[in-house]
Coordinates of C-alpha atoms and ligand atoms in Angstrom, one line a residue:
X28 CA 55.5 -203.4 117.2
X29 CA 52.9 -202.3 119.9
X30 CA 52.2 -198.5 120.5
X31 CA 54.4 -197.2 118.3
X32 CA 52.9 -197.0 114.8
X33 CA 50.3 -194.5 116.3
X34 CA 53.4 -192.3 116.9
X35 CA 53.9 -189.5 114.3
X36 CA 57.6 -189.5 114.5
X37 CA 57.9 -193.1 113.3
X38 CA 59.9 -193.7 109.9
X39 CA 59.6 -196.8 108.3
X40 CA 63.3 -197.8 106.5
X41 CA 63.6 -201.1 104.6
X42 CA 60.8 -202.9 106.5
X43 CA 62.1 -201.7 110.0
X44 CA 60.4 -199.1 111.9
X45 CA 62.3 -196.3 114.1
X46 CA 61.6 -193.5 115.8
X47 CA 63.4 -190.1 114.8
X48 CA 64.4 -189.5 118.4
X49 CA 67.7 -188.4 120.1
X50 CA 69.7 -191.0 122.5
X51 CA 68.1 -189.2 125.5
X52 CA 64.9 -189.6 124.3
X53 CA 65.7 -193.5 123.6
X54 CA 66.9 -193.3 127.1
X55 CA 63.9 -191.7 128.6
X56 CA 61.5 -194.0 127.0
X57 CA 63.1 -197.0 127.8
X58 CA 63.3 -196.0 131.7
X59 CA 59.7 -194.6 131.4
X60 CA 58.9 -198.6 131.2
X61 CA 60.2 -198.7 134.9
X62 CA 58.0 -196.3 136.2
X63 CA 54.8 -198.4 137.3
X64 CA 54.6 -200.0 140.7
X65 CA 54.6 -203.5 140.3
X66 CA 56.1 -205.3 137.1
X67 CA 54.3 -205.3 133.8
X68 CA 52.3 -208.2 132.3
X69 CA 54.9 -208.4 129.6
X70 CA 58.3 -206.7 129.6
X71 CA 58.8 -203.6 127.3
X72 CA 61.1 -204.5 124.8
X73 CA 64.0 -202.5 123.3
X74 CA 66.1 -204.1 120.1
X75 CA 69.0 -202.0 118.7
X76 CA 69.4 -203.5 115.1
X77 CA 72.2 -202.3 112.9
X78 CA 72.4 -202.3 109.3
X79 CA 73.7 -205.9 108.9
X80 CA 70.4 -207.0 111.2
X81 CA 68.2 -204.7 109.3
X82 CA 69.8 -206.3 106.1
X83 CA 68.9 -209.8 107.7
X84 CA 65.5 -208.5 107.9
X85 CA 64.8 -207.6 104.0
X86 CA 66.0 -211.0 103.6
X87 CA 64.3 -213.3 106.3
X88 CA 60.4 -212.5 106.9
X89 CA 60.6 -214.4 110.2
X90 CA 63.8 -212.6 111.5
X91 CA 61.7 -209.2 110.6
X92 CA 58.7 -210.3 112.2
X93 CA 60.5 -211.1 115.4
X94 CA 62.6 -207.7 115.4
X95 CA 59.4 -205.9 114.9
X96 CA 57.9 -207.6 117.9
X97 CA 59.9 -205.1 119.8
X98 CA 58.4 -201.8 121.5
X99 CA 61.0 -199.9 120.6
X100 CA 63.9 -200.3 118.0
X101 CA 66.7 -197.7 118.0
X102 CA 69.0 -197.5 115.2
X103 CA 72.4 -198.6 116.2
X104 CA 74.7 -197.6 113.4
X105 CA 75.6 -195.3 110.9
X106 CA 74.4 -197.5 108.0
X107 CA 70.8 -197.3 109.0
X108 CA 71.1 -193.6 109.4
X109 CA 72.5 -193.4 105.7
X110 CA 69.6 -195.5 104.2
X111 CA 67.3 -193.2 105.9
X112 CA 68.9 -190.4 104.3
X113 CA 69.2 -191.9 101.0
X114 CA 65.3 -192.5 101.3
X115 CA 64.7 -189.1 102.2
X116 CA 63.4 -189.9 105.4
X117 CA 66.2 -189.0 107.4
X118 CA 66.6 -190.3 111.1
X119 CA 68.7 -187.6 112.6
X120 CA 70.9 -189.7 115.0
X121 CA 72.2 -193.1 115.7
X122 CA 71.8 -194.4 118.9
X123 CA 74.7 -196.9 120.0
X124 CA 72.9 -200.2 122.0
X125 CA 76.3 -200.0 124.1
X126 CA 75.6 -196.0 125.2
X127 CA 71.5 -197.0 125.8
X128 CA 72.6 -200.0 128.0
X129 CA 75.0 -197.8 129.9
X130 CA 72.4 -195.1 130.4
X131 CA 70.3 -197.6 131.8
X132 CA 72.9 -198.8 134.1
X133 CA 73.6 -195.3 135.7
X134 CA 69.9 -195.0 136.0
X135 CA 69.7 -198.3 138.1
X136 CA 72.5 -197.7 140.1
X137 CA 71.2 -194.6 141.3
X138 CA 67.5 -196.0 141.5
X139 CA 68.2 -199.3 142.8
X140 CA 66.4 -201.0 139.9
X141 CA 67.7 -204.8 139.7
X142 CA 69.8 -205.7 136.7
X143 CA 70.6 -209.0 135.1
X144 CA 73.0 -209.9 132.5
X145 CA 72.4 -212.5 130.2
X146 CA 75.0 -213.6 127.7
X147 CA 78.8 -213.5 126.5
X148 CA 81.5 -216.0 127.8
X149 CA 81.5 -217.8 130.8
X150 CA 84.9 -217.9 132.7
X151 CA 88.2 -219.6 131.2
X152 CA 91.5 -220.3 133.0
X153 CA 92.4 -216.3 132.4
X154 CA 89.5 -214.5 133.5
X155 CA 86.1 -214.4 135.3
X156 CA 83.0 -214.4 132.8
X157 CA 82.5 -211.3 130.9
X158 CA 79.0 -210.4 132.6
X159 CA 81.2 -210.3 136.1
X160 CA 84.1 -208.3 134.4
X161 CA 81.7 -205.9 132.9
X162 CA 79.9 -205.4 136.6
X163 CA 82.9 -204.7 137.9
X164 CA 84.2 -202.3 135.4
X165 CA 80.5 -200.6 135.3
X166 CA 80.5 -200.5 139.3
X167 CA 83.9 -198.1 138.9
X168 CA 81.9 -195.8 137.1
X169 CA 78.5 -195.8 138.6
X170 CA 78.9 -196.1 142.4
X171 CA 76.6 -198.7 144.0
X172 CA 75.9 -200.6 140.6
X173 CA 75.5 -204.3 141.8
X174 CA 74.0 -206.9 139.5
X175 CA 71.1 -208.8 140.8
X176 CA 72.0 -211.8 138.6
X177 CA 73.9 -212.9 135.5
X178 CA 74.3 -216.1 133.3
X179 CA 77.0 -216.8 130.5
X180 CA 75.3 -216.8 127.1
X181 CA 76.6 -220.6 126.2
X182 CA 73.8 -222.7 127.5
X183 CA 71.9 -225.3 125.9
X184 CA 68.3 -224.3 124.7
X185 CA 66.9 -227.2 127.4
X186 CA 68.3 -224.4 130.3
X187 CA 66.2 -221.7 129.3
X188 CA 63.5 -222.3 131.8
X189 CA 66.1 -222.5 134.6
X190 CA 67.5 -219.5 133.8
X191 CA 64.0 -217.9 133.5
X192 CA 63.4 -218.7 136.8
X193 CA 66.6 -217.2 138.1
X194 CA 65.8 -214.2 136.3
X195 CA 62.6 -213.9 138.0
X196 CA 63.6 -215.3 141.5
X197 CA 66.5 -212.5 141.6
X198 CA 63.7 -209.9 141.3
X199 CA 64.9 -208.5 138.1
X200 CA 63.5 -205.4 137.0
X201 CA 65.8 -205.0 134.0
X202 CA 67.1 -207.8 131.7
X203 CA 70.1 -207.1 129.3
X204 CA 70.0 -210.1 126.7
X205 CA 73.8 -210.2 124.9
X206 CA 73.6 -213.5 122.9
X207 CA 74.2 -211.5 119.4
X208 CA 71.6 -210.9 116.9
X209 CA 69.3 -212.3 115.7
X210 CA 69.7 -215.2 118.5
X211 CA 68.7 -212.9 121.4
X212 CA 65.8 -211.7 119.7
X213 CA 64.5 -215.2 118.7
X214 CA 65.0 -216.1 122.4
X215 CA 63.4 -213.2 123.7
X216 CA 60.5 -213.7 121.6
X217 CA 60.1 -216.9 122.4
X218 CA 60.2 -216.3 126.5
X219 CA 58.9 -212.9 126.6
X220 CA 55.6 -213.9 128.3
X221 CA 57.5 -216.0 130.7
X222 CA 59.6 -212.9 132.0
X223 CA 58.5 -211.2 135.2
X224 CA 60.6 -208.2 134.5
X225 CA 59.9 -204.6 133.4
X226 CA 62.4 -203.7 130.7
X227 CA 64.5 -206.0 128.4
X228 CA 67.2 -204.7 126.0
X229 CA 68.8 -206.8 123.2
X230 CA 72.5 -205.5 123.5
X231 CA 74.4 -208.0 121.2
X232 CA 78.3 -207.6 122.1
X233 CA 77.9 -204.8 124.7
X234 CA 79.1 -206.8 127.7
X235 CA 82.0 -207.4 126.0
X236 CA 82.4 -203.4 125.5
X237 CA 81.5 -203.0 129.2
X238 CA 84.3 -205.4 130.2
X239 CA 86.8 -204.4 127.8
X240 CA 86.9 -208.0 126.3
X241 CA 86.5 -206.4 122.8
X242 CA 87.4 -202.8 122.3
X243 CA 85.0 -200.5 121.2
X244 CA 86.5 -198.2 118.2
X245 CA 88.3 -195.0 119.2
X246 CA 86.6 -191.9 119.0
X247 CA 88.2 -191.0 115.5
X248 CA 86.4 -194.2 114.0
X249 CA 82.9 -193.2 115.5
X250 CA 83.2 -189.8 114.4
X251 CA 83.9 -190.5 110.8
X252 CA 81.0 -193.1 111.1
X253 CA 83.6 -195.7 110.4
X254 CA 83.1 -197.9 113.4
X255 CA 82.3 -200.8 111.2
X256 CA 85.8 -200.6 109.6
X257 CA 87.7 -200.6 113.2
X258 CA 85.3 -203.8 113.9
X259 CA 86.4 -205.5 110.6
X260 CA 89.9 -204.7 111.3
X261 CA 89.9 -206.4 114.8
X262 CA 87.4 -209.3 113.9
X263 CA 88.4 -210.2 110.3
X264 CA 86.1 -213.1 110.7
X265 CA 83.3 -211.0 110.5
X266 CA 84.0 -209.8 106.9
X267 CA 81.2 -212.3 105.3
X268 CA 78.2 -211.1 107.7
X269 CA 79.6 -207.5 107.4
X270 CA 78.9 -208.0 103.5
X271 CA 75.3 -207.1 104.3
X272 CA 76.2 -203.5 105.3
X273 CA 77.0 -202.8 101.6
X274 CA 73.8 -204.7 100.3
X275 CA 71.7 -202.6 102.8
X276 CA 72.8 -199.5 101.4
X277 CA 72.6 -200.5 97.9
X278 CA 69.1 -202.1 98.4
X279 CA 68.2 -198.5 99.8
X280 CA 69.6 -197.0 96.6
X281 CA 67.9 -199.2 94.6
X282 CA 64.5 -198.3 96.5
X283 CA 65.1 -194.8 96.1
X284 CA 65.7 -195.1 92.1
X285 CA 62.6 -197.0 91.9
X286 CA 60.7 -194.5 93.6
X287 CA 59.5 -196.7 96.2
Ligands
UDP8 N1 77.5 -214.9 122.3 C1 76.6 -215.6 123.3 N2 76.2 -217.0 123.1 C2 76.5 -217.3 122.1 C3 76.9 -216.6 120.8 C4 77.4 -215.1 121.0 O1 76.4 -215.1 124.4 O2 76.2 -218.4 121.6 C5 77.5 -213.2 123.0 C6 78.9 -213.0 122.6 O3 80.0 -213.4 123.9 C7 79.3 -211.9 122.3 C8 77.9 -211.6 121.9 O4 76.9 -212.4 122.3 O5 79.3 -211.1 123.5 C9 77.5 -211.1 120.4 O6 78.4 -210.3 120.0 P1 78.4 -209.9 118.6 O7 79.5 -208.9 118.3 O8 78.5 -211.1 117.7 O9 77.1 -209.4 118.2 P2 76.4 -208.2 117.7 O10 77.0 -207.1 118.7 O11 76.9 -208.1 116.2 O12 75.2 -208.6 117.6

């Protein structure tokens, strides 16, 4: 990562480096990347790994390197916070990527910064593209919010240059990349230098959350740190990948016992 290793509040949890900051501080750091007059040479990149992705990083060095190439990682989920406590390097807050993204949308609506959504399902016979429904729902909450452009997330890799041209031609300041992890992070790493934008956020299934096409867990599940359980009940097909969560936690316990 770029500047962050020099910061005193950095905490390394199982190979990924997080800042022990509040959700507001994370939002302000991301907004800070938008403060220059012109576009930066390369965008400020934010990823929001959860414990599943963090475990994938433990298992796959290439993906770990990719995730670590971000300028800021935020701990999206109770799993990473729990691992940090087990390792006696406690992170105080979990920072939900979906909330961070919404904070950015709120800021963009008020400041006129241009937002582009890349990701989620295209239109089908029953509904519009998820990105457009997300735009509509967010505009109901944040007056004046309007995308400068969007593209669904089911494109052939050969179309990447065309999509990047569209992103740049729209004058995008802020790019949400919502292709699922680690696909979105690998895509950003590959294309970062071609993106003439100030801020890139990898936000997984957030567009579905804003659009309401996938319901977020009720407050109760969030409060007891069991958002993952709600997700599992709603999307049982996630079972296999969710096994990474206990693996990650047991890995932290193992590290602790070995006194690592
Ligand atoms: N997605 C996409 N392109 C793909 C695969 C997935 O745009 O090729 C979208 C999918 O429609 C969903 C999001 O990426 O909106 C991923 O959601 P998921 O819950 O799998 O990701 P996570 O938040 O766990 O990373």
